[in-house]
């Protein structure tokens, strides 16, 4: 079984980031105005990353900022090759045409509703 927060390629770029809210492994996170990364909510805009560690406000964690990593979809299916955007509760959703700045990456496989799958963080075309 695959869990959210697993790196799926040697090309992944991992860095350390400070989180500003409770974050779980596999959460999609984004940069806030205070310089910390918080779990995404619907329509949040990037810079995006995927948490590899859990943390609370002020914790420094490891996160993937570019490359293949597993995440969880919202309650809607996502097609392979679709752009994915920030969804509710630190998850991803299929991107809509008006999602400028909300694209997290590209689905590398199809996701069922609420399922874990692989995206390429930072790949927007």
PDB file of C-alpha atoms in Angstrom:
ATOM      1  CA  UNK A   1       0.000   0.000   0.000  1.00  0.00           C
ATOM      2  CA  UNK A   2       1.281   3.453  -0.901  1.00  0.00           C
ATOM      3  CA  UNK A   3       1.019   6.232   1.668  1.00  0.00           C
ATOM      4  CA  UNK A   4       0.961   9.972   1.051  1.00  0.00           C
ATOM      5  CA  UNK A   5       4.371  11.581   1.446  1.00  0.00           C
ATOM      6  CA  UNK A   6       6.502   8.963  -0.339  1.00  0.00           C
ATOM      7  CA  UNK A   7       9.126  10.151  -2.831  1.00  0.00           C
ATOM      8  CA  UNK A   8       8.727   8.330  -6.157  1.00  0.00           C
ATOM      9  CA  UNK A   9      11.805   9.408  -8.122  1.00  0.00           C
ATOM     10  CA  UNK A  10      15.479  10.156  -7.670  1.00  0.00           C
ATOM     11  CA  UNK A  11      15.023  13.578  -9.276  1.00  0.00           C
ATOM     12  CA  UNK A  12      12.972  14.908  -6.339  1.00  0.00           C
ATOM     13  CA  UNK A  13      14.274  18.112  -4.788  1.00  0.00           C
ATOM     14  CA  UNK A  14      13.917  18.042  -1.001  1.00  0.00           C
ATOM     15  CA  UNK A  15      14.482  21.059   1.215  1.00  0.00           C
ATOM     16  CA  UNK A  16      13.690  22.128   4.761  1.00  0.00           C
ATOM     17  CA  UNK A  17      10.791  24.497   5.437  1.00  0.00           C
ATOM     18  CA  UNK A  18       9.213  25.962   8.559  1.00  0.00           C
ATOM     19  CA  UNK A  19       5.532  25.174   9.015  1.00  0.00           C
ATOM     20  CA  UNK A  20       3.046  27.586  10.544  1.00  0.00           C
ATOM     21  CA  UNK A  21       0.276  25.125  11.394  1.00  0.00           C
ATOM     22  CA  UNK A  22      -0.154  21.447  12.236  1.00  0.00           C
ATOM     23  CA  UNK A  23       1.107  19.505   9.232  1.00  0.00           C
ATOM     24  CA  UNK A  24       0.984  15.756   8.540  1.00  0.00           C
ATOM     25  CA  UNK A  25       3.221  13.625   6.329  1.00  0.00           C
ATOM     26  CA  UNK A  26       1.902  13.882   2.758  1.00  0.00           C
ATOM     27  CA  UNK A  27       0.118  17.205   3.243  1.00  0.00           C
ATOM     28  CA  UNK A  28       0.290  19.638   0.346  1.00  0.00           C
ATOM     29  CA  UNK A  29       1.556  22.885   1.869  1.00  0.00           C
ATOM     30  CA  UNK A  30       2.018  26.430   0.571  1.00  0.00           C
ATOM     31  CA  UNK A  31       3.953  29.549   1.493  1.00  0.00           C
ATOM     32  CA  UNK A  32       2.031  32.063   3.606  1.00  0.00           C
ATOM     33  CA  UNK A  33       2.727  35.798   3.999  1.00  0.00           C
ATOM     34  CA  UNK A  34       4.481  35.113   7.336  1.00  0.00           C
ATOM     35  CA  UNK A  35       7.157  33.051   5.547  1.00  0.00           C
ATOM     36  CA  UNK A  36       5.873  29.726   6.917  1.00  0.00           C
ATOM     37  CA  UNK A  37       4.194  26.865   5.043  1.00  0.00           C
ATOM     38  CA  UNK A  38       0.630  25.832   5.950  1.00  0.00           C
ATOM     39  CA  UNK A  39      -1.551  22.966   4.649  1.00  0.00           C
ATOM     40  CA  UNK A  40      -3.491  24.063   1.575  1.00  0.00           C
ATOM     41  CA  UNK A  41      -7.175  24.864   1.395  1.00  0.00           C
ATOM     42  CA  UNK A  42      -9.222  25.170  -1.791  1.00  0.00           C
ATOM     43  CA  UNK A  43      -7.979  27.966  -4.090  1.00  0.00           C
ATOM     44  CA  UNK A  44      -4.701  28.615  -2.213  1.00  0.00           C
ATOM     45  CA  UNK A  45      -1.906  29.840  -4.441  1.00  0.00           C
ATOM     46  CA  UNK A  46       1.706  28.571  -4.502  1.00  0.00           C
ATOM     47  CA  UNK A  47       4.709  28.217  -3.802  1.00  0.00           C
ATOM     48  CA  UNK A  48       3.791  24.608  -3.037  1.00  0.00           C
ATOM     49  CA  UNK A  49       5.520  21.617  -1.480  1.00  0.00           C
ATOM     50  CA  UNK A  50       4.611  18.191  -0.071  1.00  0.00           C
ATOM     51  CA  UNK A  51       5.501  17.476   3.560  1.00  0.00           C
ATOM     52  CA  UNK A  52       7.757  14.495   4.259  1.00  0.00           C
ATOM     53  CA  UNK A  53       7.600  15.061   8.025  1.00  0.00           C
ATOM     54  CA  UNK A  54       4.886  16.065  10.483  1.00  0.00           C
ATOM     55  CA  UNK A  55       5.144  19.273  12.480  1.00  0.00           C
ATOM     56  CA  UNK A  56       3.410  22.083  14.337  1.00  0.00           C
ATOM     57  CA  UNK A  57       3.841  25.867  14.221  1.00  0.00           C
ATOM     58  CA  UNK A  58       7.541  26.703  14.078  1.00  0.00           C
ATOM     59  CA  UNK A  59       8.748  23.153  13.300  1.00  0.00           C
ATOM     60  CA  UNK A  60      11.315  22.724  10.516  1.00  0.00           C
ATOM     61  CA  UNK A  61      10.355  19.802   8.263  1.00  0.00           C
ATOM     62  CA  UNK A  62      11.607  18.195   5.058  1.00  0.00           C
ATOM     63  CA  UNK A  63       9.446  18.739   1.978  1.00  0.00           C
ATOM     64  CA  UNK A  64       9.505  17.977  -1.763  1.00  0.00           C
ATOM     65  CA  UNK A  65       9.443  21.210  -3.781  1.00  0.00           C
ATOM     66  CA  UNK A  66       9.973  19.583  -7.208  1.00  0.00           C
ATOM     67  CA  UNK A  67       9.624  15.984  -8.352  1.00  0.00           C
ATOM     68  CA  UNK A  68       7.436  12.914  -7.975  1.00  0.00           C
ATOM     69  CA  UNK A  69       5.743  12.341  -4.614  1.00  0.00           C
ATOM     70  CA  UNK A  70       2.516  10.760  -3.382  1.00  0.00           C
ATOM     71  CA  UNK A  71      -0.423  12.851  -2.156  1.00  0.00           C
ATOM     72  CA  UNK A  72      -4.122  12.349  -1.433  1.00  0.00           C
ATOM     73  CA  UNK A  73      -6.934  13.498  -3.738  1.00  0.00           C
ATOM     74  CA  UNK A  74     -10.065  15.279  -2.548  1.00  0.00           C
ATOM     75  CA  UNK A  75     -13.451  13.595  -2.975  1.00  0.00           C
ATOM     76  CA  UNK A  76     -13.203  13.623  -6.774  1.00  0.00           C
ATOM     77  CA  UNK A  77     -11.303  11.493  -9.282  1.00  0.00           C
ATOM     78  CA  UNK A  78      -8.269  12.910 -11.106  1.00  0.00           C
ATOM     79  CA  UNK A  79      -7.191  11.732 -14.568  1.00  0.00           C
ATOM     80  CA  UNK A  80      -3.595  10.790 -15.403  1.00  0.00           C
ATOM     81  CA  UNK A  81      -1.835  13.798 -16.920  1.00  0.00           C
ATOM     82  CA  UNK A  82      -4.268  16.339 -15.461  1.00  0.00           C
ATOM     83  CA  UNK A  83      -2.973  19.436 -13.748  1.00  0.00           C
ATOM     84  CA  UNK A  84      -3.701  19.315 -10.030  1.00  0.00           C
ATOM     85  CA  UNK A  85      -4.420  22.281  -7.784  1.00  0.00           C
ATOM     86  CA  UNK A  86      -4.736  23.010  -4.101  1.00  0.00           C
ATOM     87  CA  UNK A  87      -7.792  21.256  -2.711  1.00  0.00           C
ATOM     88  CA  UNK A  88      -9.425  21.160   0.684  1.00  0.00           C
ATOM     89  CA  UNK A  89      -7.635  19.899   3.795  1.00  0.00           C
ATOM     90  CA  UNK A  90      -4.079  19.597   2.403  1.00  0.00           C
ATOM     91  CA  UNK A  91      -5.135  17.495  -0.597  1.00  0.00           C
ATOM     92  CA  UNK A  92      -5.118  17.983  -4.380  1.00  0.00           C
ATOM     93  CA  UNK A  93      -7.982  18.332  -6.834  1.00  0.00           C
ATOM     94  CA  UNK A  94      -8.155  18.349 -10.625  1.00  0.00           C
ATOM     95  CA  UNK A  95      -7.365  21.855 -11.833  1.00  0.00           C
ATOM     96  CA  UNK A  96     -10.019  23.947 -13.510  1.00  0.00           C
ATOM     97  CA  UNK A  97      -9.325  26.361 -16.366  1.00  0.00           C
ATOM     98  CA  UNK A  98      -9.360  29.408 -14.083  1.00  0.00           C
ATOM     99  CA  UNK A  99      -6.879  28.069 -11.520  1.00  0.00           C
ATOM    100  CA  UNK A 100      -4.080  30.561 -12.224  1.00  0.00           C
ATOM    101  CA  UNK A 101      -1.468  30.307  -9.488  1.00  0.00           C
ATOM    102  CA  UNK A 102      -3.215  27.327  -7.912  1.00  0.00           C
ATOM    103  CA  UNK A 103      -1.478  24.562  -9.910  1.00  0.00           C
ATOM    104  CA  UNK A 104       0.562  22.302  -7.645  1.00  0.00           C
ATOM    105  CA  UNK A 105       1.741  19.937 -10.385  1.00  0.00           C
ATOM    106  CA  UNK A 106       0.713  17.151 -12.759  1.00  0.00           C
ATOM    107  CA  UNK A 107      -0.949  13.803 -11.967  1.00  0.00           C
ATOM    108  CA  UNK A 108       1.429  11.009 -12.952  1.00  0.00           C
ATOM    109  CA  UNK A 109      -1.347   8.432 -12.614  1.00  0.00           C
ATOM    110  CA  UNK A 110      -5.121   8.401 -12.269  1.00  0.00           C
ATOM    111  CA  UNK A 111      -6.550   8.881  -8.759  1.00  0.00           C
ATOM    112  CA  UNK A 112      -9.873   7.608  -7.491  1.00  0.00           C
ATOM    113  CA  UNK A 113     -11.877   9.909  -5.233  1.00  0.00           C
ATOM    114  CA  UNK A 114      -9.980  10.277  -1.932  1.00  0.00           C
ATOM    115  CA  UNK A 115      -7.165   7.976  -3.076  1.00  0.00           C
ATOM    116  CA  UNK A 116      -3.391   8.318  -2.793  1.00  0.00           C
ATOM    117  CA  UNK A 117      -1.485   8.759  -6.052  1.00  0.00           C
ATOM    118  CA  UNK A 118       1.663  10.265  -7.521  1.00  0.00           C
ATOM    119  CA  UNK A 119       2.004  13.847  -8.719  1.00  0.00           C
ATOM    120  CA  UNK A 120       4.987  15.760 -10.051  1.00  0.00           C
ATOM    121  CA  UNK A 121       5.201  18.853  -7.843  1.00  0.00           C
ATOM    122  CA  UNK A 122       6.168  21.923  -9.879  1.00  0.00           C
ATOM    123  CA  UNK A 123       5.385  20.411 -13.305  1.00  0.00           C
ATOM    124  CA  UNK A 124       2.706  22.730 -14.637  1.00  0.00           C
ATOM    125  CA  UNK A 125       2.515  21.917 -18.346  1.00  0.00           C
TER     126      UNK A 125
END
